[in-house]
Short mmCIF file of C-alpha atoms in Angstrom, two decimals:
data_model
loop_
_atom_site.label_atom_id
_atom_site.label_comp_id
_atom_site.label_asym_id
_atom_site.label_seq_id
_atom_site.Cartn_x
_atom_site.Cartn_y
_atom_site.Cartn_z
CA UNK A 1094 41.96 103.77 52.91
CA UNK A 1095 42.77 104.12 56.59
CA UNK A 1096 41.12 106.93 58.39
CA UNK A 1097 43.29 108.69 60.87
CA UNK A 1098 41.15 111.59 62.04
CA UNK A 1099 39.07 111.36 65.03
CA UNK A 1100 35.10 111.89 64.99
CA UNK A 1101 34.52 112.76 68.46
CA UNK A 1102 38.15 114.05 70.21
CA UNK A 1103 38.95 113.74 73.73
CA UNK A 1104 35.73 110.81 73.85
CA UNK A 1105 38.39 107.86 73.76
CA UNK A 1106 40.14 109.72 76.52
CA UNK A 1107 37.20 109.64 78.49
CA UNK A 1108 36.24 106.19 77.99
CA UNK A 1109 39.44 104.50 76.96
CA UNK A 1110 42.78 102.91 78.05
CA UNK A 1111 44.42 105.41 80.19
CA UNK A 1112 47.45 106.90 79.19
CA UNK A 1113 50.94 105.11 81.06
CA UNK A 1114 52.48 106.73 83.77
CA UNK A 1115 55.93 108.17 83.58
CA UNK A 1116 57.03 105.29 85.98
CA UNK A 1117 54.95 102.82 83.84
CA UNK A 1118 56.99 103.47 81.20
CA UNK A 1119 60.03 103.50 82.67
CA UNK A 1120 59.50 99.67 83.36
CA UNK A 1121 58.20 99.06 81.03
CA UNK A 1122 61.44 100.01 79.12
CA UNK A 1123 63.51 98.21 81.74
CA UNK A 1124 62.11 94.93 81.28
CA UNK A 1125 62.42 95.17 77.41
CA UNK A 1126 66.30 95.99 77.48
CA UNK A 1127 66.25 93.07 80.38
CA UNK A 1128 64.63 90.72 77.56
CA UNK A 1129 67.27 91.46 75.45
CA UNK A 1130 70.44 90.55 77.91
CA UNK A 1131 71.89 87.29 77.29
CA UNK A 1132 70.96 84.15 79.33
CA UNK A 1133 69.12 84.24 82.18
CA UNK A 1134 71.89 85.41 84.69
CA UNK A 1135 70.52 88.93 84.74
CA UNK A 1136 66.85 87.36 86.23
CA UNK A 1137 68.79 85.36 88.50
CA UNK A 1138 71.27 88.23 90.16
CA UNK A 1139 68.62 90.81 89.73
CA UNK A 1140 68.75 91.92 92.95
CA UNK A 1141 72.82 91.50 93.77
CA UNK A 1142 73.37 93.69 90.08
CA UNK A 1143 70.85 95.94 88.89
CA UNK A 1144 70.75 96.52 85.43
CA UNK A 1145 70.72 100.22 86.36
CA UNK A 1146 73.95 100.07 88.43
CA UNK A 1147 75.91 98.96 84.81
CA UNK A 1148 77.27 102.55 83.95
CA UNK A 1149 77.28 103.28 80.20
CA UNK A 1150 80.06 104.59 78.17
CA UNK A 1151 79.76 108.36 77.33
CA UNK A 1152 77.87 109.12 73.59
CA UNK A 1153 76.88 105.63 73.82
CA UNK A 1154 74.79 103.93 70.49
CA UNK A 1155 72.14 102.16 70.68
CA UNK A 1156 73.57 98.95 68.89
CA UNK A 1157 73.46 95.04 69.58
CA UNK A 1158 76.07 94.81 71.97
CA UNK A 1159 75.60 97.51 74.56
CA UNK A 1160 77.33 97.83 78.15
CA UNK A 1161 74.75 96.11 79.93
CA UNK A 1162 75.07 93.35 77.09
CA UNK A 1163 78.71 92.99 77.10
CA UNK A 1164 78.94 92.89 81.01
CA UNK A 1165 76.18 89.80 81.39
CA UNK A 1166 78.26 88.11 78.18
CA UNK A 1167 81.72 88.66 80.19
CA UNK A 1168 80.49 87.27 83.43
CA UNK A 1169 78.56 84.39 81.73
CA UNK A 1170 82.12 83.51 79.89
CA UNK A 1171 83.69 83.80 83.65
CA UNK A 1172 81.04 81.58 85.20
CA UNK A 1173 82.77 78.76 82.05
CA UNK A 1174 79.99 78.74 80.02
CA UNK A 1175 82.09 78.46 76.89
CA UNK A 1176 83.77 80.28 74.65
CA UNK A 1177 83.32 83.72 72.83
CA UNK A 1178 81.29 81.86 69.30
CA UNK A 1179 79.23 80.29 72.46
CA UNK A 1180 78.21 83.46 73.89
CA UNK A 1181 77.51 85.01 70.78
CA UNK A 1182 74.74 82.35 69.74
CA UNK A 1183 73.53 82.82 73.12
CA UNK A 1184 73.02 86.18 72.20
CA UNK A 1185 71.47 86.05 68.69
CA UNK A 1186 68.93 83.44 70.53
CA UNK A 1187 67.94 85.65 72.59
CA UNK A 1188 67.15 87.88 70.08
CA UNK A 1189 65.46 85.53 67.92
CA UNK A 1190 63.23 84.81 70.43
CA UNK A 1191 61.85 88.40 71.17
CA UNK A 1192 61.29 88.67 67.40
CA UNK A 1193 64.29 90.50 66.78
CA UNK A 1194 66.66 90.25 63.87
CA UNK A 1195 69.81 88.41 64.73
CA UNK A 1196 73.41 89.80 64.51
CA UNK A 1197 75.98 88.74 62.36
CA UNK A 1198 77.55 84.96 63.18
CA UNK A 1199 81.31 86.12 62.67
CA UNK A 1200 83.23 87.52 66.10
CA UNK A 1201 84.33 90.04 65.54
CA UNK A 1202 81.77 93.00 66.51
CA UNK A 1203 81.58 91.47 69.59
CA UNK A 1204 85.86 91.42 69.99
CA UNK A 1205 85.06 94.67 69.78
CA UNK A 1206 82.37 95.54 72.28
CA UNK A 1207 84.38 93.72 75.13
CA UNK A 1208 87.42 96.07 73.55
CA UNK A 1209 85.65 98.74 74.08
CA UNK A 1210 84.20 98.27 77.43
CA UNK A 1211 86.43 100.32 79.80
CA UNK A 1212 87.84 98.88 83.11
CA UNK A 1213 86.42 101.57 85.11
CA UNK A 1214 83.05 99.61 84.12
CA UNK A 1215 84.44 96.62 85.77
CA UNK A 1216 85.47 98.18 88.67
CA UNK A 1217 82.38 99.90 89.33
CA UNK A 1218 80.43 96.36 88.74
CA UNK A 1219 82.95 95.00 91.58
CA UNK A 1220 82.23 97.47 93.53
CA UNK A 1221 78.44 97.11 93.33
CA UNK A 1222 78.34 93.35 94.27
CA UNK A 1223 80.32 93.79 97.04
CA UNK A 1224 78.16 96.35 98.49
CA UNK A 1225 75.19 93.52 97.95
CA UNK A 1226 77.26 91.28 99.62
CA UNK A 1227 77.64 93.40 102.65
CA UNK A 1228 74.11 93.54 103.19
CA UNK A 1229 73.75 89.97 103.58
CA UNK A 1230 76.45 89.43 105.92
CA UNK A 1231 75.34 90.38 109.90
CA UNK A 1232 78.57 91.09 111.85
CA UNK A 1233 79.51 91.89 114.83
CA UNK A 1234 82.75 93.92 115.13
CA UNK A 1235 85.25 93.85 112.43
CA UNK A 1236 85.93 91.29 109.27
CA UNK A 1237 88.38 88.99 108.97
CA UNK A 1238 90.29 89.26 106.38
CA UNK A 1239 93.46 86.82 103.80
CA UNK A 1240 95.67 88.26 101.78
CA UNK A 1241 97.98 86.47 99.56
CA UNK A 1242 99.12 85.86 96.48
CA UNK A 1243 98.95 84.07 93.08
CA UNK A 1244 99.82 83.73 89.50
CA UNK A 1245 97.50 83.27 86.11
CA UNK A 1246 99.41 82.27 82.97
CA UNK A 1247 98.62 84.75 79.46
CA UNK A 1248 98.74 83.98 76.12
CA UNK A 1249 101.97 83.94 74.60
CA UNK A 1250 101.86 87.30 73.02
CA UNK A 1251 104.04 90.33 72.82
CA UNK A 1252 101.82 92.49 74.32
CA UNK A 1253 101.81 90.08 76.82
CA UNK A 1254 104.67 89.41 77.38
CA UNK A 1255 105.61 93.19 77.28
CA UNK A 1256 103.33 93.73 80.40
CA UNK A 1257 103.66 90.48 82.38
CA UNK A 1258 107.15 88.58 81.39
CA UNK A 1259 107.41 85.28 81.65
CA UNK A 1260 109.63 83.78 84.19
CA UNK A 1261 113.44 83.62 83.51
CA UNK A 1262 113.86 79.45 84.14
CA UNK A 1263 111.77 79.33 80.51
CA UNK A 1264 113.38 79.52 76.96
CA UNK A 1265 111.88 82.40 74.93
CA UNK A 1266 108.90 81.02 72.75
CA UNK A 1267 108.60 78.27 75.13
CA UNK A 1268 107.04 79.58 78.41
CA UNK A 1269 104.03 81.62 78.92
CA UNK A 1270 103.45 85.53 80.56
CA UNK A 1271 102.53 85.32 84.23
CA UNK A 1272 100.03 87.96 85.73
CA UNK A 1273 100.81 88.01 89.63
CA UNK A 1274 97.19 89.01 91.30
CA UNK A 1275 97.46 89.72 95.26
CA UNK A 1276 94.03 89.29 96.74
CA UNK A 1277 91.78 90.41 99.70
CA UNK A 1278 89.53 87.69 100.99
CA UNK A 1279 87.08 88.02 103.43
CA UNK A 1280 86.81 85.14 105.90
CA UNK A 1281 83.59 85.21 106.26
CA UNK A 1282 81.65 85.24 102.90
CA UNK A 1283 84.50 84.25 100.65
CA UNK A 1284 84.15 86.89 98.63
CA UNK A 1285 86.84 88.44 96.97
CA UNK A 1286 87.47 92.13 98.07
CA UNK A 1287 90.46 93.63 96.31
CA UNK A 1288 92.80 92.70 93.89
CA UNK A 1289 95.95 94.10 92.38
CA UNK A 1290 98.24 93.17 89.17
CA UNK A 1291 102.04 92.88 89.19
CA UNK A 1292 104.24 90.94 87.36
CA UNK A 1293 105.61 87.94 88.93
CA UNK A 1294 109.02 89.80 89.97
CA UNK A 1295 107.54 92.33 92.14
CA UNK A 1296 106.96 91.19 95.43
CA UNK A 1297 103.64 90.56 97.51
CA UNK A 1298 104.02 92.79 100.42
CA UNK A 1299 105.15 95.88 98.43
CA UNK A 1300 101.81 95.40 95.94
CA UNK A 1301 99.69 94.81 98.82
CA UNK A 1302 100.49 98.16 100.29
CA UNK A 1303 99.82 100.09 96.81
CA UNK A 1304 96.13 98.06 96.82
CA UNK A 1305 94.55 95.85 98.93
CA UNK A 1306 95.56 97.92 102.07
CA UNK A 1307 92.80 100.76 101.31
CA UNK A 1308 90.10 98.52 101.41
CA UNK A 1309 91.14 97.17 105.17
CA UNK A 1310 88.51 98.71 107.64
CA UNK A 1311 89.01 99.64 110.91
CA UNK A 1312 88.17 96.91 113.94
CA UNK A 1313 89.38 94.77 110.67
CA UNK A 1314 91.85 91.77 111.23
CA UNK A 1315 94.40 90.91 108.41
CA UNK A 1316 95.85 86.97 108.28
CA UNK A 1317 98.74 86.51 106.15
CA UNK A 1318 101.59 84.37 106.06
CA UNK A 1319 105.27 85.04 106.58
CA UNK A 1320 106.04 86.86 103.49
CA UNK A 1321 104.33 89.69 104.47
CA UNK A 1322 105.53 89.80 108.47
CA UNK A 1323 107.25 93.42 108.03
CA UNK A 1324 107.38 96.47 110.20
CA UNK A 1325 105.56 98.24 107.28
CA UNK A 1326 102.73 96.30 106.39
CA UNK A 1327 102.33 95.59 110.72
CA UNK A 1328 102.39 100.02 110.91
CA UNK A 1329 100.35 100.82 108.07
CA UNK A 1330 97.76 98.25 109.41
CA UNK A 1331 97.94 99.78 112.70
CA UNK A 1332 97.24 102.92 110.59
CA UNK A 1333 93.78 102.43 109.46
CA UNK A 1334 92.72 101.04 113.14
CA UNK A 1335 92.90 96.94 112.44
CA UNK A 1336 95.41 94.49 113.63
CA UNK A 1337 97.33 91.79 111.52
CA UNK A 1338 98.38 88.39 112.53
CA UNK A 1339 100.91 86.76 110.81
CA UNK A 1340 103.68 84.12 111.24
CA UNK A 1341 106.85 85.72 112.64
CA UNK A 1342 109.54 85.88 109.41
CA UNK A 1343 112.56 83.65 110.02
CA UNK A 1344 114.94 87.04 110.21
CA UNK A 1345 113.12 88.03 112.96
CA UNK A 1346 114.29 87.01 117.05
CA UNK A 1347 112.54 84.63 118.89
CA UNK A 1348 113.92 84.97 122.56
CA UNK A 1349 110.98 83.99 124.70
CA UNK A 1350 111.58 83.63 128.59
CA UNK A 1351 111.24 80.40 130.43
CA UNK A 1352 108.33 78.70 130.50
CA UNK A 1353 106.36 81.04 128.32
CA UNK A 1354 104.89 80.51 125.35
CA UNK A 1355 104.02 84.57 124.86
CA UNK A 1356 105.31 87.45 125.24
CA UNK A 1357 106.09 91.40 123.89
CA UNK A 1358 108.35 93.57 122.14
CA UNK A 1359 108.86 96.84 119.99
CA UNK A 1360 109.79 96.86 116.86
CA UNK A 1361 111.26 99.90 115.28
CA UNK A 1362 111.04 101.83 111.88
CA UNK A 1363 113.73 100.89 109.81
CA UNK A 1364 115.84 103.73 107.90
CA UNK A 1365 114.71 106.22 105.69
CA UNK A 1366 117.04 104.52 102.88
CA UNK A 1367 115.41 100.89 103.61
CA UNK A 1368 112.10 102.21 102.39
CA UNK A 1369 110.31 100.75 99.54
CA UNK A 1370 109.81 102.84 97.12
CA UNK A 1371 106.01 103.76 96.94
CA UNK A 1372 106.08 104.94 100.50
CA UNK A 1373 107.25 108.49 99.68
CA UNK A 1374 109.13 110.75 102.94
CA UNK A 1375 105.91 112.24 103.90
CA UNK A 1376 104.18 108.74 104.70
CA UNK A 1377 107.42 107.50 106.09
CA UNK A 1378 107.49 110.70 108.98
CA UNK A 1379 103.62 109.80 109.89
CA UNK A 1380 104.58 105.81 110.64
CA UNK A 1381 105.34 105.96 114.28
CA UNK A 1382 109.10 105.07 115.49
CA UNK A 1383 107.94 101.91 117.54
CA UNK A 1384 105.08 99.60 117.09
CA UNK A 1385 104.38 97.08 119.96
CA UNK A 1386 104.54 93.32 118.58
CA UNK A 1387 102.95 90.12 120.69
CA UNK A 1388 104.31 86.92 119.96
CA UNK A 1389 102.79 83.60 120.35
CA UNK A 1390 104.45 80.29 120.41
CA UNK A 1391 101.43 78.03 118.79
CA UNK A 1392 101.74 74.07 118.62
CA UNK A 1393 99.71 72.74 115.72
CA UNK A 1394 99.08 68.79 116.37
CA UNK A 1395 97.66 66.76 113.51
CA UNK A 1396 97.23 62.47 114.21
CA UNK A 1397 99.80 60.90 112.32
CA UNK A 1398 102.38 63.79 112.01
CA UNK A 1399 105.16 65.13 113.93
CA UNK A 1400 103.85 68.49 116.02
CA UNK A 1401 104.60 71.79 114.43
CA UNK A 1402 105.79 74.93 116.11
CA UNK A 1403 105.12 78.23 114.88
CA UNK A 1404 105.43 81.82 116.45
CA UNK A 1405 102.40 83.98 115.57
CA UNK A 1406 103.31 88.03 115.70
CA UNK A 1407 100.28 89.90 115.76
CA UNK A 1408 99.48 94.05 116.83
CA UNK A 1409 96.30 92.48 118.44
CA UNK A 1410 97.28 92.58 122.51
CA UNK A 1411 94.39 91.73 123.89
CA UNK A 1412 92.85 88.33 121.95
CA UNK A 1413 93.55 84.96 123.80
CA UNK A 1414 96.07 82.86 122.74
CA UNK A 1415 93.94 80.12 121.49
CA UNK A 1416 91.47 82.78 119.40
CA UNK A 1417 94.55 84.23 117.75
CA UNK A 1418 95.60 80.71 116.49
CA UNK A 1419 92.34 79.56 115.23
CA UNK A 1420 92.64 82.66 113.15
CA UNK A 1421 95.63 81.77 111.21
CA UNK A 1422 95.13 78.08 111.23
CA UNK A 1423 92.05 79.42 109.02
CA UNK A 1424 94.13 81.34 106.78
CA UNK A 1425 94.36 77.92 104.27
CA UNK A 1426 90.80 78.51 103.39
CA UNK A 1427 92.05 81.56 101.01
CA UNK A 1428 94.07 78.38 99.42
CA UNK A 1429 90.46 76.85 98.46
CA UNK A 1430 89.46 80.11 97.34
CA UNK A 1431 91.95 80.60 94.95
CA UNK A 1432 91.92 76.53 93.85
CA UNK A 1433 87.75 77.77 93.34
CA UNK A 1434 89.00 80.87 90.95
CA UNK A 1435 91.83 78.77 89.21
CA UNK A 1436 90.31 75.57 88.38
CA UNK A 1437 86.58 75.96 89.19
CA UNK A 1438 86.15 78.74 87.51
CA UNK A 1439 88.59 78.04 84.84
CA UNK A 1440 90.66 81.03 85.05
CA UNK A 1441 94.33 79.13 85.51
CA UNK A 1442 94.96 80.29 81.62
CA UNK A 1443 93.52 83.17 80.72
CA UNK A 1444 92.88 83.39 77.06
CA UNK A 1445 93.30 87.09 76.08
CA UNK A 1446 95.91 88.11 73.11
CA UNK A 1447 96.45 91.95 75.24
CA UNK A 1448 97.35 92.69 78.67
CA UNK A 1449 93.94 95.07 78.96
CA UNK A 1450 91.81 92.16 77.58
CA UNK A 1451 93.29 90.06 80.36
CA UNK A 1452 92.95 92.34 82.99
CA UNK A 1453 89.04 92.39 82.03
CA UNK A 1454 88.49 89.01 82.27
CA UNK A 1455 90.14 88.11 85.32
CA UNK A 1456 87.89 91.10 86.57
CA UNK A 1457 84.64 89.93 85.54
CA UNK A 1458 85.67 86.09 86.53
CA UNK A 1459 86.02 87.71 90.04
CA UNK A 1460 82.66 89.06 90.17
CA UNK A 1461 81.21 85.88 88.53
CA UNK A 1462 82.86 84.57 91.53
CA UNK A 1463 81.37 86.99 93.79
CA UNK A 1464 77.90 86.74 92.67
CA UNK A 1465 77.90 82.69 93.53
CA UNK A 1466 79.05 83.74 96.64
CA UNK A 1467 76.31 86.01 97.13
CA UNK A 1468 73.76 83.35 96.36
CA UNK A 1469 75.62 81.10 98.87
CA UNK A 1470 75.18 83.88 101.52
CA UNK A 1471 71.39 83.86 100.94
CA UNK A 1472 71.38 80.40 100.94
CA UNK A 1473 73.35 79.39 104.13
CA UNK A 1474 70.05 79.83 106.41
CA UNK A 1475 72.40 80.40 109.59
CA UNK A 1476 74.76 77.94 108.56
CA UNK A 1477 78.16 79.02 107.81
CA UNK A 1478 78.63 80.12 104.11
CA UNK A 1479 82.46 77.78 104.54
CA UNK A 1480 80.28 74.66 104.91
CA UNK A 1481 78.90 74.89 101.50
CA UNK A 1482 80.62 73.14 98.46
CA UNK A 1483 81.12 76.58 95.84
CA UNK A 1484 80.72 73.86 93.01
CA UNK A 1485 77.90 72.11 93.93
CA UNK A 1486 76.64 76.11 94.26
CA UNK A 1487 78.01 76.95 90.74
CA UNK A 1488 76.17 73.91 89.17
CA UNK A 1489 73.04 74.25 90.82
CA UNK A 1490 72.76 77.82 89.68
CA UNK A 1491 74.33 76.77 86.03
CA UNK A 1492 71.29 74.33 86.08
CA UNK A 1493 68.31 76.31 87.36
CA UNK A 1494 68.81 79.82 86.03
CA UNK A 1495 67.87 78.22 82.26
CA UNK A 1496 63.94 78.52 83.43
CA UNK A 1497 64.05 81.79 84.21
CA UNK A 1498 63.43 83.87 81.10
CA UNK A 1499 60.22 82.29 80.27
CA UNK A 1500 58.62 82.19 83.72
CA UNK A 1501 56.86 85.26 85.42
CA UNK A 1502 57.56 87.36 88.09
CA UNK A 1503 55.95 84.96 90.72
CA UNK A 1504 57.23 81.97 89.48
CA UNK A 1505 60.91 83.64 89.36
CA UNK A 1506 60.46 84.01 92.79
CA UNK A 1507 59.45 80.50 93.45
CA UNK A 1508 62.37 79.25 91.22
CA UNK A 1509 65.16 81.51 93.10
CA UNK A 1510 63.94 79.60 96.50
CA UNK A 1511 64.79 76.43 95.32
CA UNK A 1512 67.89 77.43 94.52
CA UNK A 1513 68.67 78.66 97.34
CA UNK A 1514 67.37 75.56 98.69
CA UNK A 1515 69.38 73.36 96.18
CA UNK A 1516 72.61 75.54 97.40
CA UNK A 1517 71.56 74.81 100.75
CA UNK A 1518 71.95 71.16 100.85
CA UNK A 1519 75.35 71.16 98.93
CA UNK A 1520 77.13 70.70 102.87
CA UNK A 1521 80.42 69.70 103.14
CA UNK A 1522 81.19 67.24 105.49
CA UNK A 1523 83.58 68.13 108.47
CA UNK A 1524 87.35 67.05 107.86
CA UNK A 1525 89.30 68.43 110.20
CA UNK A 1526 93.33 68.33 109.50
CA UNK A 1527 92.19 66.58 105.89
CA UNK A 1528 95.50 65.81 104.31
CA UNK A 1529 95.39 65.37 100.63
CA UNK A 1530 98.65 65.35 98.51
CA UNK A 1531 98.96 67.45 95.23
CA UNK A 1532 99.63 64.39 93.10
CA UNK A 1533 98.18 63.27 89.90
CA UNK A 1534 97.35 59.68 89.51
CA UNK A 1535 96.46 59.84 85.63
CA UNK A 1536 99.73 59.90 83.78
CA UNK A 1537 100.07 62.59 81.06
CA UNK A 1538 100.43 61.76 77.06
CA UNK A 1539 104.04 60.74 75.96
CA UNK A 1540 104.03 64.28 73.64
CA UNK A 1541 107.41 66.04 73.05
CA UNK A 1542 108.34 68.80 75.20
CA UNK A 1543 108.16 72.18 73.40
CA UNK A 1544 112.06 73.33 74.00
CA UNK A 1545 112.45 75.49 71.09
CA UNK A 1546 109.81 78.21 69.38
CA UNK A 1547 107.30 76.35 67.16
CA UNK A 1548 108.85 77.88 64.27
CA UNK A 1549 112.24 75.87 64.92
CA UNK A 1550 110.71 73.42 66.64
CA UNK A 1551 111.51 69.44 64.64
CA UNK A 1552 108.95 67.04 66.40
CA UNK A 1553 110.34 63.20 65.98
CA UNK A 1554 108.26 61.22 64.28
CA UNK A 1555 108.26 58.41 67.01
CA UNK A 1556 107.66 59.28 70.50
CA UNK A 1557 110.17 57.00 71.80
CA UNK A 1558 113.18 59.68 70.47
CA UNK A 1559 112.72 61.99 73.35
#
């Protein structure tokens, strides 16, 4: 029979293990619930993400898959590291391995956590990695800034399809929904900074004012291309204290004088009646009457090619010439960054049966994204964070982090150098004015085109009968 009662009370205080401190405990704590995340991403992006900076959902359970859980799953799934089963045995290994009793093999509880995980939680994780971001960049002035736009294919479902139509060229059953995302890139880091949704009719320059625009700082310069060269976008930039350079839309005038290649004009605020929609009368009396425009005639020269000639308007009046250029000659890189998101990152297709679903995990592949660009930043050593290959960065990190759970603190630390010195040697070599067709050289299976729904589809038995 065990004997609970003390002989000699308050001796084993005297001359015994001390009791744990309040913050003792608190770690304690922390690096149990960090034991039980899945992978080894959290050990890896400790410092960029916190596991205190995951908010939790109000009344909150303490069950298998919790927020800080579901998160680390959803941005393991954006880095591609498989499918949902795939992160669920990651999961129930984990727990295995600290002892604990595994959760059930089927799907569905965790369909449900990522369900139930609200998109204020993503936002907030966005938000939290960008602000890591920022202190690893040193600047001087203002960012640089892309905007554009692009388009991710759903599932073909009617929520879906409710939410994001497909486009009109495509038969119904046969096409797929198309979420338009327009995206804030800085320059600089890569990173992506905002993003709105849209469907693919609404167009870039009117979504960009409703989201992107109130994350421009000021001393901030905006590149975009022609599409969004409008008095609004140039005033409501001017606005918030940055400039925007942008090639001159064809509808504009070009009437430069003689032997100039620059020069100035006003441009003035269109009607009352010609104004979109979202800009209500109040925001439309605060836009001043005239802005003042400079245009540059720029002649882009490549070996091989004919020379191109573009005009560049920009609100910036004092920049040279040649600076101003070199700015939106750069403006391609937000090309690589979304050719990084699509196929890197495997978010061309996103596989979501719900428009909410979808929304989530184009969110957390952007701050999957974001967190390899952080480790880029750190890695760069006063290189430029451009000259490093993002998927020699992805694999490297893919490839290391699996040593990190069962290492210590100090060997953690060792192990995050030499990744950083891993990412550091994945330089890409200088091609300047590369030229590289989109073709495909592999020719695609001699399948049937899908014309009609599945259901009414008849599929010849030969593929010769086309």
């Amino acid at each position: 029979m065990q004997q609970n009662n003390l002989f000699l009370p308050g001796f084993h205080r005297a001359f015994g293990r001390s009791p744990k401190s309040a913050l003792k405990r608190l770690e304690d704590s922390r690096n149990s619930i960090m034991k039980g995340l899945p992978g080894q991403l959290p050990y890896v992006f400790e410092e960029a993400l916190p596991l205190e900076s995951i908010p939790k959902r109000s009344k909150e359970r303490d069950r298998g898959f919790s927020s800080a859980v579901t998160v680390w799953h959803m941005i393991s799934q954006g880095m591609g590291s498989g499918t949902l089963r795939a992160g669920l045995v990651e999961i129930n290994a984990t727990l295995r391995s600290m002892g604990k009793e595994k959760l059930s093999s089927k799907t569905g509880g965790l369909c449900q956590a990522r369900q139930r995980l609200p998109e204020s939680t993503v936002c907030a994780v966005h938000e939290r990695v960008l602000s890591s971001i920022d202190l690893e960049v040193q600047r001087e002035g203002g960012r640089t800034l892309f905007v554009d736009g692009t388009g991710f294919q759903l599932c073909d479902t009617h929520e879906n399809q409710l939410e994001y139509p497909q486009p009109t060229n495509q038969k119904p059953g046969c096409g797929f929904p198309v979420m338009q995302q327009v995206a804030l890139i800085d320059a600089h880091s890569g990173a992506v900074v905002d993003s709105i949704d849209s469907t693919w009719r609404q167009h870039e320059g009117g979504m960009f004012q409703i989201g992107p625009l109130e994350s421009v700082r000021p001393d901030d310069t905006l590149v975009a291309d022609t599409a969004y060269c409008s008095f609004w976008n140039f005033a409501l930039i001017r606005s918030r204290r940055a400039h925007g350079i942008m090639e001159l839309h064809q509808a504009r005038k070009r009437n430069f004088p003689k032997a100039k290649d620059e020069y100035r004009t006003l441009w003035s605020k269109p009607k009352l009646s010609q104004c979109p929609e979202h800009i209500d009368d109040a925001q439309w009396q605060e836009l001043p009457q005239d802005i003042e425009v400079r245009y540059i005639r720029s002649r882009f020269e490549r070996k091989g090619f004919r020379p191109v000639v573009k005009v560049i308007a920009t609100t910036d009046l004092e920049t040279p010439p040649e600076t101003v250029q070199a700015q939106y000659t750069s403006r391609w890189d937000i090309e690589l960054c979304f050719r990084d998101i699509k196929i890197t990152m495997e978010l061309d297709f996103i596989r979501a049966k719900s428009a909410s679903m979808a929304r989530k995990l184009y969110g957390f592949g952007l701050i999957a994204h974001n967190l390899i660009r952080w480790q880029m930043l750190r890695a760069c050593r006063g290189a430029s964070p451009r000259q490093i290959s993002f998927t020699g960065a992805r694999e490297a990190l893919r490839r290391c982090c699996e040593l990190f759970r069962t290492r210590t603190y100090g060997e953690r630390v060792r192990l995050q150098a030499t990744i950083e010195e891993l990412i550091h040697d994945e330089k890409l070599p200088l091609r300047p004015g590369r030229y590289q067709p989109r073709v495909k050289k592999r020719r695609p299976k001699k399948f049937q085109l899908m014309t009609k729904p599945r259901h009414q589809m008849v599929v010849s038995p030969s593929r010769r009968k086309k």
